[in-house]
């Protein structure tokens, strides 16, 4: 069965600093991987996804993530944090025999951005 | 394009009472999911529908939870009777064939 581990339940960065949120997954089949962001009292918004092809994927709001099969990782980065990036971030893997299916989520990482 | 709609947004009930949540997916999306998100955790799947049929309800506590998707469009999730541990955000998501999931704003349930 697939699973997702997010290292660090809370991450704090200064405005303008690099953002790095870590995600490791386990999957017996080529995974579809996702990062979602959740602002307070809102649903989940898709930031980016990896399905096949290029391992470096770019998403909205300047975020990107790199799929590294050898490390079973899909870390999320942003070169320069903005105050508006403060939110909770969830990494997810699509369960099943590849493709889009129900999602298995990590526990989430809360990102704080301070001036 | 309208997003996934959910109501109510907030609900407070006492334990042993019943409650129902409603979801209206994006038009044309055949697959619908209900997830439960307990505070401090990631969402966990409760049930998956394909049109009006259940694909996966293996993690639905069937002694108290039920869900239906009549006519393959709107869906309702019901809890009866509620327990304290059911306090959570209930998220509905819809998906096209071969596409990613889109989430609604969720219903925050507090059981006292």
Short mmCIF file of C-alpha atoms in Angstrom, two decimals:
data_model
loop_
_atom_site.label_atom_id
_atom_site.label_comp_id
_atom_site.label_asym_id
_atom_site.label_seq_id
_atom_site.Cartn_x
_atom_site.Cartn_y
_atom_site.Cartn_z
CA UNK A 1 0.00 0.00 0.00
CA UNK A 2 1.11 3.50 -0.72
CA UNK A 3 2.02 5.91 2.07
CA UNK A 4 3.35 9.45 2.45
CA UNK A 5 5.65 10.91 5.09
CA UNK A 6 6.12 14.63 5.51
CA UNK A 7 9.14 15.53 7.59
CA UNK A 8 8.48 18.45 9.89
CA UNK A 9 4.99 19.33 11.00
CA UNK A 10 5.98 22.99 11.31
CA UNK A 11 8.44 24.99 9.23
CA UNK A 12 9.24 28.64 9.83
CA UNK A 13 11.12 30.85 7.37
CA UNK A 14 11.83 34.53 6.93
CA UNK A 15 10.22 36.46 4.13
CA UNK A 16 12.47 36.17 1.08
CA UNK A 17 14.13 32.96 2.28
CA UNK A 18 14.08 29.58 0.56
CA UNK A 19 11.13 27.33 1.33
CA UNK A 20 11.78 23.58 1.47
CA UNK A 21 9.03 21.18 2.49
CA UNK A 22 9.95 17.52 2.52
CA UNK A 23 7.88 14.60 1.31
CA UNK A 24 8.80 10.93 0.98
CA UNK A 25 6.47 8.31 -0.39
CA UNK A 26 6.25 4.57 -0.71
CA UNK A 27 4.64 2.97 -3.73
CA UNK A 28 4.96 -0.33 -5.54
CA UNK A 29 3.93 1.22 -8.84
CA UNK A 30 5.05 4.41 -10.62
CA UNK A 31 3.35 7.04 -8.49
CA UNK A 32 1.28 10.07 -9.31
CA UNK A 33 2.32 12.69 -6.74
CA UNK A 34 0.67 15.93 -5.68
CA UNK A 35 1.18 18.94 -3.46
CA UNK A 36 -1.89 20.72 -2.13
CA UNK A 37 -2.12 23.93 -0.09
CA UNK A 38 -4.81 24.66 2.46
CA UNK A 39 -5.49 28.16 3.76
CA UNK A 40 -7.48 28.57 7.00
CA UNK A 41 -11.11 27.55 6.68
CA UNK A 42 -10.69 26.63 3.04
CA UNK A 43 -10.50 23.45 1.02
CA UNK A 44 -7.42 22.04 -0.65
CA UNK A 45 -5.96 23.75 -3.71
CA UNK A 46 -3.67 21.89 -6.09
CA UNK A 47 -0.19 23.45 -6.26
CA UNK A 48 1.42 21.00 -8.65
CA UNK A 49 1.51 17.39 -9.70
CA UNK A 50 3.87 14.79 -11.12
CA UNK A 51 2.47 12.10 -13.37
CA UNK A 52 5.03 11.10 -15.99
CA UNK A 53 7.80 12.77 -17.96
CA UNK A 54 9.88 15.65 -16.66
CA UNK A 55 10.83 15.10 -13.04
CA UNK A 56 10.98 18.81 -12.18
CA UNK A 57 7.47 20.18 -12.13
CA UNK A 58 6.43 23.78 -11.75
CA UNK A 59 3.24 24.86 -10.07
CA UNK A 60 1.35 27.93 -9.11
CA UNK A 61 2.64 30.78 -6.94
CA UNK A 62 6.28 30.08 -7.83
CA UNK A 63 6.44 26.61 -6.26
CA UNK A 64 8.18 23.64 -7.83
CA UNK A 65 8.94 20.07 -6.87
CA UNK A 66 11.31 17.41 -8.08
CA UNK A 67 10.46 13.73 -8.32
CA UNK A 68 13.47 11.62 -7.31
CA UNK A 69 12.71 7.95 -7.77
CA UNK A 70 15.99 6.78 -6.22
CA UNK A 71 15.21 8.71 -3.04
CA UNK A 72 11.42 8.16 -3.17
CA UNK A 73 11.08 11.88 -2.57
CA UNK A 74 8.99 14.73 -3.91
CA UNK A 75 10.16 17.81 -2.01
CA UNK A 76 8.46 21.18 -2.54
CA UNK A 77 10.53 24.33 -2.92
CA UNK A 78 10.13 28.02 -3.53
CA UNK A 79 13.18 30.30 -3.93
CA UNK A 80 11.75 33.27 -2.03
CA UNK A 81 9.00 33.04 0.57
CA UNK A 82 6.19 35.56 0.68
CA UNK A 83 3.96 36.32 3.63
CA UNK A 84 1.00 35.02 1.64
CA UNK A 85 2.62 31.55 1.49
CA UNK A 86 1.76 30.94 5.13
CA UNK A 87 -0.58 27.94 5.05
CA UNK A 88 -0.67 24.18 5.51
CA UNK A 89 0.83 22.04 2.77
CA UNK A 90 -0.05 18.44 2.03
CA UNK A 91 1.81 15.93 -0.07
CA UNK A 92 -0.27 13.12 -1.56
CA UNK A 93 0.12 10.01 -3.67
CA UNK A 94 -2.57 8.56 -5.87
CA UNK A 95 -3.38 5.04 -4.72
CA UNK A 96 -3.93 2.16 -7.03
CA UNK A 97 -2.37 0.82 -10.18
CA UNK A 98 -1.11 4.13 -11.45
CA UNK A 99 -3.08 7.05 -12.73
CA UNK A 100 -5.53 9.32 -10.96
CA UNK A 101 -7.31 7.65 -8.06
CA UNK A 102 -8.10 8.19 -4.42
CA UNK A 103 -5.39 10.13 -2.62
CA UNK A 104 -3.24 9.11 0.32
CA UNK A 105 -2.15 12.24 2.17
CA UNK A 106 0.72 13.01 4.46
CA UNK A 107 0.05 14.60 7.84
CA UNK A 108 0.81 18.07 6.52
CA UNK A 109 3.40 20.77 7.15
CA UNK A 110 2.37 24.14 8.49
CA UNK A 111 4.49 26.89 6.97
CA UNK A 112 4.96 30.14 8.88
CA UNK A 113 6.56 33.14 7.20
CA UNK A 114 7.85 35.95 9.39
CA UNK A 115 9.04 39.41 8.39
CA UNK B 1 -16.48 27.05 -14.08
CA UNK B 2 -18.16 26.65 -10.70
CA UNK B 3 -16.23 24.68 -8.10
CA UNK B 4 -17.32 21.97 -5.71
CA UNK B 5 -20.03 23.25 -3.39
CA UNK B 6 -20.57 21.99 0.14
CA UNK B 7 -23.06 22.86 2.85
CA UNK B 8 -23.30 23.64 5.62
CA UNK B 9 -19.87 25.17 6.22
CA UNK B 10 -20.08 24.72 9.96
CA UNK B 11 -22.14 22.50 12.21
CA UNK B 12 -22.19 22.00 15.97
CA UNK B 13 -24.14 19.09 17.43
CA UNK B 14 -24.24 17.10 20.63
CA UNK B 15 -23.04 13.52 20.76
CA UNK B 16 -25.62 10.93 19.77
CA UNK B 17 -27.35 13.42 17.47
CA UNK B 18 -27.45 12.96 13.71
CA UNK B 19 -26.09 15.25 11.02
CA UNK B 20 -25.99 15.38 7.23
CA UNK B 21 -23.64 17.07 4.82
CA UNK B 22 -24.30 17.90 1.18
CA UNK B 23 -21.94 18.09 -1.78
CA UNK B 24 -22.52 19.32 -5.32
CA UNK B 25 -19.59 18.36 -7.56
CA UNK B 26 -18.31 20.13 -10.63
CA UNK B 27 -20.61 19.51 -13.56
CA UNK B 28 -19.62 16.46 -15.57
CA UNK B 29 -17.34 14.98 -12.93
CA UNK B 30 -18.19 11.31 -12.63
CA UNK B 31 -16.07 10.50 -9.58
CA UNK B 32 -16.83 11.91 -6.14
CA UNK B 33 -14.94 11.44 -2.90
CA UNK B 34 -15.64 12.18 0.75
CA UNK B 35 -12.62 12.67 2.99
CA UNK B 36 -12.41 13.19 6.75
CA UNK B 37 -9.75 15.58 8.02
CA UNK B 38 -9.17 15.46 11.77
CA UNK B 39 -7.34 18.45 13.25
CA UNK B 40 -3.60 18.11 12.75
CA UNK B 41 -3.88 15.28 10.24
CA UNK B 42 -4.12 14.89 6.51
CA UNK B 43 -7.44 14.02 4.88
CA UNK B 44 -8.44 10.35 4.89
CA UNK B 45 -10.80 8.78 2.39
CA UNK B 46 -14.21 7.74 3.65
CA UNK B 47 -15.94 6.78 0.41
CA UNK B 48 -15.51 6.97 -3.36
CA UNK B 49 -18.35 7.05 -5.89
CA UNK B 50 -18.21 6.52 -9.64
CA UNK B 51 -21.42 8.03 -10.99
CA UNK B 52 -23.99 6.68 -8.50
CA UNK B 53 -22.11 3.50 -7.60
CA UNK B 54 -19.78 2.96 -4.67
CA UNK B 55 -16.22 2.14 -5.69
CA UNK B 56 -14.60 2.05 -2.26
CA UNK B 57 -16.18 2.36 1.18
CA UNK B 58 -13.70 0.20 3.04
CA UNK B 59 -12.81 2.99 5.49
CA UNK B 60 -16.35 4.19 6.13
CA UNK B 61 -17.55 3.35 9.69
CA UNK B 62 -20.74 1.78 8.43
CA UNK B 63 -22.30 1.40 11.86
CA UNK B 64 -22.78 5.16 12.01
CA UNK B 65 -21.83 6.69 8.65
CA UNK B 66 -23.78 6.43 5.42
CA UNK B 67 -23.49 8.14 2.07
CA UNK B 68 -25.40 8.21 -1.15
CA UNK B 69 -25.13 9.77 -4.55
CA UNK B 70 -28.51 9.63 -6.16
CA UNK B 71 -28.63 10.22 -9.93
CA UNK B 72 -24.84 10.39 -9.98
CA UNK B 73 -24.62 14.08 -9.20
CA UNK B 74 -25.13 15.47 -5.66
CA UNK B 75 -24.08 13.44 -2.65
CA UNK B 76 -24.98 13.40 1.03
CA UNK B 77 -22.95 12.05 3.92
CA UNK B 78 -24.77 11.25 7.14
CA UNK B 79 -23.58 10.44 10.65
CA UNK B 80 -26.00 8.83 13.09
CA UNK B 81 -25.35 8.82 15.99
CA UNK B 82 -22.38 11.17 16.20
CA UNK B 83 -19.48 10.60 18.57
CA UNK B 84 -16.98 13.09 19.95
CA UNK B 85 -14.26 11.63 17.74
CA UNK B 86 -16.27 12.53 14.62
CA UNK B 87 -15.28 16.18 15.11
CA UNK B 88 -13.42 16.99 11.92
CA UNK B 89 -13.62 18.75 8.58
CA UNK B 90 -15.46 16.74 5.95
CA UNK B 91 -14.16 17.42 2.48
CA UNK B 92 -15.85 16.56 -0.77
CA UNK B 93 -13.85 16.27 -3.99
CA UNK B 94 -14.81 15.56 -7.57
CA UNK B 95 -12.77 14.30 -10.48
CA UNK B 96 -13.08 13.84 -14.20
CA UNK B 97 -11.96 10.59 -15.80
CA UNK B 98 -8.20 10.78 -16.01
CA UNK B 99 -7.99 14.09 -14.17
CA UNK B 100 -7.03 15.49 -10.82
CA UNK B 101 -9.33 16.06 -7.88
CA UNK B 102 -10.94 19.38 -7.04
CA UNK B 103 -11.92 19.99 -3.45
CA UNK B 104 -14.80 21.87 -1.92
CA UNK B 105 -14.37 24.22 1.08
CA UNK B 106 -15.38 21.53 3.56
CA UNK B 107 -17.82 21.26 6.43
CA UNK B 108 -16.38 21.74 9.90
CA UNK B 109 -18.23 19.49 12.37
CA UNK B 110 -17.93 19.95 16.12
CA UNK B 111 -19.47 17.28 18.33
CA UNK B 112 -19.89 18.32 21.99
#
